[in-house]
XYZ file of C-alpha atoms in Angstrom:
575
model
C 6.214 -64.248 -40.018
C 5.185 -67.516 -38.282
C 4.961 -70.535 -40.515
C 2.297 -73.329 -40.190
C 2.846 -76.983 -41.001
C 4.883 -77.703 -43.970
C 6.501 -74.309 -43.809
C 3.225 -72.549 -44.712
C 2.019 -69.317 -43.370
C -0.027 -69.605 -40.236
C -3.695 -69.249 -40.785
C -5.989 -67.502 -38.362
C -9.474 -67.772 -37.395
C -10.737 -64.902 -35.399
C -14.113 -65.418 -33.387
C -15.600 -62.173 -32.035
C -18.931 -61.564 -30.299
C -21.466 -58.918 -30.655
C -24.922 -57.572 -28.906
C -24.648 -59.508 -25.837
C -22.014 -61.770 -23.816
C -22.683 -65.402 -23.160
C -23.671 -66.158 -26.730
C -21.619 -69.373 -26.737
C -18.454 -67.958 -28.529
C -16.253 -70.660 -26.641
C -18.591 -73.503 -27.997
C -18.549 -71.790 -31.310
C -14.721 -71.711 -31.617
C -14.283 -75.108 -30.383
C -16.731 -76.517 -32.891
C -15.020 -74.590 -35.628
C -11.806 -76.319 -34.674
C -13.220 -79.720 -34.383
C -14.610 -79.263 -38.141
C -11.284 -77.758 -39.471
C -9.713 -80.800 -37.559
C -12.017 -83.237 -39.278
C -10.855 -81.867 -42.618
C -7.281 -83.074 -41.688
C -5.800 -79.873 -40.458
C -3.953 -79.391 -37.468
C -5.629 -76.796 -35.090
C -4.482 -74.791 -32.093
C -6.355 -72.200 -30.069
C -5.880 -68.953 -28.183
C -8.464 -67.286 -26.048
C -8.165 -63.626 -25.374
C -9.576 -62.193 -22.130
C -9.489 -58.438 -21.888
C -9.768 -58.291 -18.137
C -6.496 -56.769 -16.163
C -6.088 -59.919 -14.113
C -2.945 -61.817 -14.995
C -4.754 -65.014 -15.272
C -7.982 -66.587 -13.816
C -6.502 -67.861 -10.519
C -7.873 -65.304 -8.129
C -11.472 -64.796 -9.663
C -14.442 -65.923 -7.644
C -16.245 -68.755 -9.487
C -19.588 -66.764 -8.856
C -18.074 -64.108 -11.136
C -16.256 -65.813 -13.861
C -17.286 -69.786 -13.593
C -14.724 -72.226 -13.056
C -10.868 -71.941 -13.126
C -9.757 -74.415 -15.620
C -6.156 -75.813 -14.879
C -3.651 -76.833 -17.441
C -0.882 -79.409 -17.433
C 1.802 -76.717 -16.938
C -0.168 -75.261 -13.975
C -1.810 -72.321 -15.784
C -5.055 -71.214 -14.181
C -7.081 -70.062 -17.320
C -10.518 -69.226 -18.497
C -12.964 -72.165 -18.745
C -13.206 -71.803 -22.273
C -9.664 -73.306 -22.531
C -11.419 -76.206 -21.044
C -13.964 -76.432 -24.056
C -11.003 -76.188 -26.504
C -9.094 -79.202 -24.592
C -12.345 -81.278 -24.419
C -13.502 -80.766 -28.089
C -9.961 -80.817 -29.977
C -8.520 -83.261 -27.722
C -5.070 -80.890 -27.341
C -3.123 -80.144 -24.382
C -2.812 -76.361 -24.021
C -0.393 -74.224 -22.117
C -0.981 -71.040 -20.171
C 0.485 -69.017 -22.915
C -2.989 -70.175 -24.941
C -4.832 -67.785 -22.668
C -3.617 -64.073 -23.430
C -5.081 -61.399 -20.934
C -4.660 -57.631 -20.540
C -2.671 -58.171 -17.415
C -0.228 -60.221 -19.157
C 0.371 -57.912 -22.109
C 0.829 -54.992 -19.900
C 3.035 -56.596 -17.657
C 5.292 -57.723 -20.261
C 5.207 -54.058 -21.690
C 5.995 -52.501 -18.280
C 8.828 -54.859 -17.550
C 10.611 -54.103 -20.945
C 10.220 -50.291 -20.005
C 11.632 -50.792 -16.649
C 14.570 -52.774 -18.022
C 15.135 -49.706 -20.475
C 14.285 -52.025 -23.738
C 12.256 -49.005 -25.553
C 15.413 -46.858 -25.419
C 13.785 -43.638 -23.629
C 10.843 -43.816 -26.267
C 7.211 -42.938 -24.951
C 5.551 -46.069 -24.253
C 2.044 -46.062 -25.682
C -0.849 -48.360 -26.472
C -0.151 -47.997 -29.959
C 2.381 -49.082 -31.089
C 3.943 -50.943 -27.916
C 0.862 -52.689 -26.467
C -0.552 -53.667 -29.940
C 2.877 -55.112 -30.993
C 3.111 -57.135 -27.922
C -0.148 -58.678 -28.581
C 0.744 -59.468 -32.213
C 4.083 -60.848 -31.226
C 2.371 -63.026 -28.612
C -0.263 -64.441 -30.724
C 2.297 -65.313 -33.529
C 4.304 -67.001 -31.101
C 1.702 -68.916 -29.339
C 0.202 -69.938 -32.318
C 3.450 -71.642 -33.576
C 3.552 -73.698 -30.495
C 2.441 -77.378 -30.913
C -0.324 -78.630 -28.774
C -1.409 -81.987 -30.377
C 1.828 -83.737 -29.332
C 3.164 -83.676 -32.959
C 6.575 -81.754 -34.027
C 5.854 -78.423 -35.661
C 3.411 -75.647 -35.857
C -0.382 -76.509 -36.376
C -2.086 -75.293 -39.948
C -4.794 -73.107 -38.223
C -5.132 -71.176 -35.022
C -8.566 -70.250 -33.884
C -8.393 -67.104 -31.723
C -11.558 -66.240 -29.549
C -11.727 -62.610 -28.488
C -13.529 -62.639 -25.244
C -16.112 -59.801 -24.279
C -18.410 -57.941 -26.800
C -17.274 -55.666 -29.685
C -17.364 -52.162 -28.480
C -16.115 -53.004 -24.917
C -13.525 -50.427 -23.828
C -11.058 -52.981 -22.496
C -11.048 -54.901 -25.849
C -10.150 -52.161 -27.883
C -6.047 -52.658 -27.971
C -6.794 -56.394 -29.109
C -9.182 -55.199 -31.724
C -6.523 -52.974 -33.113
C -3.830 -55.599 -32.724
C -5.980 -58.021 -34.475
C -6.642 -55.461 -37.162
C -2.986 -55.026 -37.853
C -2.432 -58.828 -37.802
C -5.073 -59.282 -40.406
C -3.427 -56.859 -42.653
C 0.141 -58.040 -42.075
C -0.781 -61.666 -42.814
C -2.966 -60.893 -45.746
C -6.518 -61.778 -46.408
C -5.899 -65.324 -47.304
C -4.638 -66.131 -44.017
C -7.101 -64.374 -41.868
C -10.833 -65.346 -41.502
C -13.123 -63.260 -39.307
C -16.214 -64.920 -37.861
C -18.691 -62.683 -35.917
C -21.083 -64.322 -33.428
C -24.170 -62.373 -32.938
C -27.518 -62.848 -31.737
C -30.794 -62.873 -33.785
C -33.810 -62.406 -31.418
C -37.504 -62.768 -31.947
C -39.487 -60.160 -30.052
C -43.254 -60.035 -29.359
C -46.054 -62.459 -30.303
C -45.476 -61.774 -33.912
C -42.372 -64.042 -33.729
C -40.214 -62.063 -36.259
C -36.704 -62.555 -36.160
C -34.750 -59.234 -35.795
C -31.820 -58.473 -37.542
C -30.959 -54.954 -36.328
C -28.748 -55.951 -33.237
C -26.558 -57.775 -35.650
C -26.590 -54.942 -38.148
C -25.472 -52.466 -35.313
C -22.970 -55.066 -34.044
C -21.272 -55.621 -37.599
C -21.299 -51.816 -38.186
C -19.289 -51.232 -35.162
C -16.837 -54.009 -35.964
C -16.387 -52.476 -39.435
C -15.825 -49.115 -37.773
C -12.934 -50.549 -36.057
C -11.323 -52.043 -39.009
C -12.500 -55.599 -39.193
C -15.068 -56.843 -41.614
C -16.561 -60.281 -40.930
C -15.988 -63.168 -43.520
C -18.715 -65.096 -41.870
C -21.677 -64.371 -39.512
C -22.829 -66.982 -36.799
C -26.104 -65.998 -35.646
C -27.571 -67.609 -32.485
C -31.262 -68.070 -32.338
C -33.863 -70.226 -30.662
C -35.183 -71.452 -33.911
C -33.401 -71.878 -37.265
C -32.947 -68.661 -39.279
C -35.696 -68.199 -42.196
C -34.314 -67.510 -45.563
C -35.458 -64.006 -45.654
C -33.749 -63.264 -42.341
C -30.389 -64.368 -44.141
C -30.976 -62.509 -47.141
C -31.556 -59.226 -44.894
C -28.405 -59.920 -43.031
C -26.491 -60.494 -46.228
C -27.776 -57.219 -47.622
C -27.067 -54.941 -44.630
C -23.742 -56.642 -43.228
C -22.226 -57.353 -46.675
C -21.716 -60.925 -46.064
C -22.864 -63.713 -48.702
C -25.797 -65.731 -47.812
C -23.571 -68.912 -47.799
C -21.582 -67.434 -45.366
C -24.206 -66.874 -42.912
C -24.249 -69.524 -40.426
C -27.173 -70.412 -38.038
C -26.471 -71.748 -34.545
C -29.685 -72.370 -33.283
C -30.530 -74.092 -29.927
C -29.807 -77.850 -30.182
C -30.499 -80.855 -27.612
C -26.545 -80.973 -26.662
C -23.453 -79.006 -27.575
C -21.943 -82.001 -29.509
C -24.178 -81.189 -32.391
C -22.762 -77.865 -32.844
C -19.955 -79.203 -34.969
C -22.336 -81.117 -36.983
C -24.737 -78.015 -37.422
C -21.552 -75.997 -38.856
C -20.508 -78.964 -41.355
C -24.114 -79.472 -42.371
C -24.022 -75.772 -43.378
C -20.800 -76.251 -45.169
C -19.085 -73.896 -42.716
C -15.646 -75.764 -43.393
C -15.838 -74.745 -47.058
C -16.523 -71.087 -46.594
C -13.601 -71.021 -43.844
C -11.275 -73.145 -46.059
C -12.062 -71.069 -49.266
C -11.281 -67.692 -47.244
C -8.028 -69.138 -45.891
C -6.982 -70.786 -49.311
C -6.846 -74.136 -47.781
C -9.214 -76.221 -49.993
C -6.306 -77.912 -51.758
C -4.933 -79.290 -48.705
C -8.100 -80.184 -46.849
C -10.167 -83.500 -47.219
C -14.006 -83.594 -46.770
C -14.843 -83.517 -42.900
C -15.002 -86.923 -41.047
C -17.244 -86.634 -38.088
C -18.598 -90.231 -37.913
C -17.357 -90.681 -34.422
C -18.761 -87.263 -33.243
C -22.225 -87.983 -34.904
C -22.330 -91.231 -33.235
C -21.636 -89.655 -29.912
C -23.997 -86.734 -30.419
C -27.068 -88.877 -31.601
C -26.261 -91.510 -28.875
C -27.037 -89.025 -26.223
C -30.017 -87.886 -27.510
C -31.350 -91.400 -27.681
C -30.556 -92.365 -24.054
C -33.545 -92.796 -21.695
C -32.035 -94.065 -18.405
C -30.455 -91.696 -15.991
C -28.593 -91.722 -12.905
C -28.989 -89.410 -9.848
C -25.735 -87.651 -8.708
C -25.743 -85.342 -5.622
C -23.349 -82.534 -6.263
C -22.741 -81.050 -2.597
C -20.749 -77.850 -3.287
C -20.294 -74.153 -2.055
C -21.062 -72.471 -5.666
C -23.889 -74.345 -6.780
C -25.879 -71.198 -7.475
C -23.851 -70.924 -10.722
C -23.408 -74.283 -12.478
C -20.373 -72.934 -14.499
C -18.498 -73.093 -11.439
C -18.208 -76.882 -11.811
C -18.241 -76.929 -15.505
C -15.426 -79.619 -15.802
C -17.127 -81.762 -13.211
C -20.254 -81.553 -15.087
C -18.610 -82.347 -18.390
C -16.665 -85.270 -16.687
C -19.926 -86.642 -15.188
C -21.623 -86.404 -18.659
C -18.607 -88.429 -20.406
C -18.787 -91.136 -17.785
C -22.617 -91.443 -17.740
C -22.677 -91.419 -21.705
C -19.922 -94.401 -21.822
C -22.353 -96.227 -19.360
C -25.218 -95.364 -21.693
C -26.916 -93.169 -19.139
C -27.977 -89.677 -18.751
C -26.525 -87.645 -15.819
C -29.314 -86.232 -13.540
C -27.510 -83.882 -11.172
C -29.091 -82.848 -7.931
C -27.389 -79.467 -7.131
C -27.309 -79.375 -3.272
C -25.970 -76.241 -1.603
C -23.837 -77.697 1.197
C -24.874 -74.980 3.754
C -28.562 -76.253 3.416
C -27.295 -79.625 5.006
C -26.430 -78.069 8.005
C -28.023 -78.237 11.377
C -28.100 -74.555 11.597
C -30.154 -74.522 8.257
C -33.012 -76.742 9.930
C -33.485 -73.949 11.994
C -33.286 -70.859 9.926
C -34.545 -72.383 6.412
C -36.278 -75.502 7.277
C -37.944 -76.167 3.944
C -34.378 -75.731 2.071
C -32.951 -78.084 4.710
C -35.484 -80.781 4.149
C -35.214 -80.381 0.271
C -31.474 -80.895 0.414
C -31.745 -83.897 2.563
C -34.426 -85.483 0.677
C -32.274 -84.837 -2.785
C -29.036 -86.319 -1.127
C -30.817 -89.401 -0.040
C -32.474 -90.042 -3.229
C -29.369 -89.805 -5.093
C -27.534 -93.083 -6.414
C -24.083 -91.344 -5.471
C -22.555 -88.167 -3.922
C -19.775 -86.152 -5.500
C -18.067 -83.328 -3.166
C -16.037 -80.987 -5.408
C -13.161 -78.579 -4.713
C -13.495 -75.226 -3.204
C -12.137 -72.492 -0.838
C -13.025 -71.045 2.529
C -14.987 -72.355 5.275
C -18.705 -71.765 3.850
C -20.661 -74.875 3.776
C -17.898 -77.113 5.380
C -20.161 -78.505 7.987
C -22.611 -79.682 5.354
C -20.063 -81.227 3.201
C -18.845 -83.126 6.267
C -22.588 -84.523 6.863
C -22.748 -85.664 3.347
C -19.334 -87.559 3.477
C -20.742 -89.042 6.765
C -24.014 -90.075 5.212
C -22.315 -91.755 2.323
C -19.828 -93.801 4.799
C -22.593 -94.878 7.217
C -25.088 -95.670 4.300
C -22.579 -97.158 1.892
C -23.469 -94.701 -0.949
C -20.776 -94.285 -3.558
C -18.616 -91.095 -2.819
C -16.120 -89.331 -4.686
C -14.437 -86.538 -2.979
C -12.249 -84.094 -5.190
C -9.502 -81.773 -3.472
C -11.598 -80.171 -0.772
C -13.823 -83.232 -1.164
C -11.019 -85.639 0.080
C -10.109 -83.309 2.685
C -13.614 -83.307 3.891
C -13.508 -87.030 4.116
C -10.525 -86.935 6.258
C -11.993 -84.454 8.641
C -15.233 -86.598 8.833
C -13.410 -89.709 9.900
C -11.250 -88.194 12.460
C -14.119 -86.557 14.075
C -16.853 -89.414 13.982
C -14.534 -92.574 13.873
C -11.262 -91.514 15.557
C -13.497 -89.372 18.150
C -11.430 -86.490 17.434
C -14.447 -83.861 17.771
C -12.720 -80.726 17.139
C -10.518 -82.153 14.283
C -10.256 -79.625 11.159
C -8.390 -78.214 8.470
C -6.076 -75.230 9.368
C -7.842 -73.367 6.398
C -11.263 -73.306 8.463
C -9.886 -73.177 12.156
C -6.331 -72.128 12.406
C -6.527 -72.792 16.235
C -7.917 -76.672 16.130
C -6.108 -79.030 18.507
C -6.165 -81.780 15.748
C -4.873 -80.200 12.419
C -5.712 -83.342 10.050
C -5.067 -80.828 7.217
C -2.294 -78.575 7.036
C -0.848 -75.584 4.948
C 1.666 -76.901 2.608
C 5.006 -75.782 3.603
C 5.913 -74.565 0.120
C 2.756 -72.204 -0.096
C 2.765 -68.359 0.315
C 0.293 -66.976 2.942
C 0.683 -63.295 1.550
C -0.066 -63.923 -2.150
C -2.985 -65.622 -3.682
C -2.150 -65.949 -7.736
C -0.134 -68.986 -8.887
C 1.232 -69.788 -5.328
C -0.781 -73.085 -4.973
C 0.673 -76.756 -5.938
C -0.707 -76.316 -9.432
C -0.696 -78.361 -13.066
C 0.204 -82.199 -13.931
C 1.781 -83.981 -10.699
C 2.404 -87.643 -10.944
C 0.825 -89.767 -8.078
C 2.282 -93.124 -7.185
C -0.066 -96.104 -6.287
C 1.042 -97.657 -2.839
C -1.085 -100.425 -3.111
C -1.654 -102.488 -6.500
C -4.841 -103.993 -5.471
C -6.703 -100.696 -4.919
C -9.721 -99.976 -6.598
C -8.196 -96.593 -8.251
C -5.181 -98.270 -9.684
C -7.300 -100.935 -11.148
C -9.548 -97.901 -12.685
C -6.426 -96.641 -14.058
C -5.525 -99.810 -15.938
C -3.669 -101.349 -12.998
C -1.034 -98.550 -13.607
C 1.881 -98.073 -10.994
C 1.420 -94.237 -11.633
C -0.912 -91.554 -12.645
C -0.362 -87.944 -13.956
C -3.350 -85.690 -13.038
C -3.807 -81.706 -12.689
C -3.640 -80.170 -9.194
C -4.717 -76.957 -7.495
C -4.572 -76.717 -3.779
C -2.501 -75.057 -1.074
C -3.552 -77.441 1.937
C -2.633 -81.183 2.331
C -3.363 -84.018 4.680
C -1.198 -83.868 7.658
C 1.027 -87.038 7.514
C 1.282 -87.280 11.401
C -2.288 -88.449 11.490
C -2.015 -90.935 8.631
C -1.301 -93.945 10.914
C -4.553 -93.453 12.938
C -6.560 -92.704 9.923
C -5.617 -95.921 8.249
C -6.328 -97.797 11.611
C -9.879 -96.508 11.006
C -10.012 -97.920 7.542
C -9.185 -94.924 5.448
C -6.365 -96.318 3.326
C -4.026 -93.924 1.640
C -3.501 -95.604 -1.604
C -1.536 -92.889 -3.463
C 1.234 -90.551 -2.635
C 3.547 -88.200 -4.471
C 7.205 -89.229 -5.007
C 8.192 -88.391 -1.228
C 5.613 -90.837 0.001
C 4.517 -88.367 2.626
C 2.188 -86.071 0.663
C -1.111 -88.143 0.227
C -2.918 -88.129 -2.841
C -5.566 -90.720 -2.935
C -7.646 -92.229 -0.101
C -10.009 -95.278 -0.235
C -12.385 -96.417 2.351
C -12.331 -100.217 3.305
C -15.357 -102.331 3.296
C -17.172 -99.708 0.940
C -18.580 -100.000 -2.427
C -16.663 -96.886 -3.661
C -15.357 -94.266 -1.258
C -12.692 -92.458 -2.918
C -11.134 -89.156 -2.156
C -8.317 -87.599 -4.544
C -5.990 -84.443 -3.776
C -5.883 -83.853 -7.524
C -8.634 -82.738 -10.141
C -9.508 -85.834 -12.248
C -12.146 -83.824 -14.178
C -9.580 -81.542 -15.992
C -8.512 -84.553 -18.192
C -11.730 -86.098 -19.178
C -12.697 -86.086 -22.693
C -15.876 -87.342 -24.735
C -15.151 -91.131 -25.430
C -12.266 -90.978 -22.844
C -13.861 -90.416 -19.357
C -12.018 -89.800 -16.111
C -11.364 -93.098 -14.467
C -12.377 -91.978 -11.179
C -15.569 -90.510 -12.160
C -16.347 -93.304 -14.204
C -15.672 -95.566 -11.182
C -18.359 -93.406 -9.453
C -21.032 -93.946 -12.041
C -20.236 -97.846 -12.237
C -20.548 -97.843 -8.475
C -23.834 -96.053 -8.436
C -25.375 -98.460 -11.045
C -24.080 -101.589 -9.485
C -21.846 -102.259 -12.436
C -18.237 -101.690 -10.719
C -17.268 -105.071 -9.614
C -17.956 -106.550 -13.166
C -16.037 -103.759 -14.720
C -13.062 -104.336 -12.403
C -13.261 -108.137 -13.087
C -12.920 -107.319 -16.864
C -9.814 -105.080 -16.385
C -8.196 -107.927 -14.229
C -9.209 -110.619 -16.670
C -7.803 -108.497 -19.775
C -4.546 -107.668 -17.697
C -4.057 -111.424 -17.062
C -4.341 -112.459 -20.518
C -2.039 -109.621 -21.977
C 1.155 -111.002 -23.331
C 4.215 -110.251 -20.797
């Protein structure tokens, strides 16, 4: 049996969802973690995804939102990004459990003969593998301290009743029985809709959802009810009567101005007391200290000024495709006392071809780009929209508009300058045109051309600054190097670096070999930066990404005073 901090039995909080998907289980689970952490407990998180994929690495952003990348190179569900941002922890690939991972481990053991000729079945072999994985992962510290956490918050993806989640439900039922009631708390997130003009809050969907959960052997200790408006007392009493949950344990997560309010909403309803009582932790917990969180949530609500940011991407039809970039922009803007006003621009709408086929969309896209204070081109794969991104980078360069290119966005800036400054009209990336005569972006030698999953350059890698006077080094606090997360299989061709630098595009950061280029800056430009890594993945509330912050500062004319303050503080620091 796994033990938590101080040799205590690990405590589990399971968050399930019912009625419909997309209720915000991830934010709810993260917020529960925030409140428990504020009570002085150490918290870790696990996300269970019942799909058969081994990880999220090969999934389309249109289907599943962004792929979040961890320090260890794990390509995981975007909910783990929420956990890291809310709890300020560093998770591993093991914190994302999928059906694919479980079945692969069981089949590998069967092939090795570890089951000694037994018939391998869902129960007990798959369920045992799930339980063992949960117990092992929950005991791994993620907060930089020694020893296991006190509480592990587990989010079960999907909706109760889904066929693919059945083995996980059964494994969690067995886990709850084996660890005991005082070590397991089940919170069921459900929907309380309002139908028709009468405006009555309907409890029947939640009743059916809880009934299905109970039929599978799990009984919720708390209900977290999603609704547009606060729950009426009569609604709570009805839910309590038919779902066998005390009224005090029925939490209402109604719509709020921003998700930073959700932990405060839970605290105000004494969710922590109900959870701590269920887990027999009241004696070791302290009253929740959420002062900093309260200041942050209320400060955002009171912001009046905004900054327009042009987001030129491939997957703008689903904003979750760029969730971490959006959050990084939010963190940076709030630190500058601004609200982000993101102009979502489909890169293909900027292309010359669009002017002929969809002239209205073309005009709207260019108007949005030209009215923005800065331009950000995020990562992506494939050639769709690339000509439009190149035109956006060209506009930013020629009109001295602050520009940040992330991963693909950096490669776009290299292609643009190669074509329009160096005169290499057919310069391109091997990814978009394998026959290009000027391969300014090439496939990495260590990459695989036959397998897609986990074959990229992934995870935290160190980038060394080649020029201590460059803007990016100053933004990172005059550091000699920086560790950021990567996810790419193409890189700038080192054979073209000399020519590109002569055109003013300076390569100011590289890996330890000095040949793999990581950061570019354009000379004589307020802020024109491209990075091969993804700075958005390590941005946190109150600790914004240095490069995204630089973009917002440049967009509002505050960058140079900010850099001067950094320079002055470094000069005054004791040596």
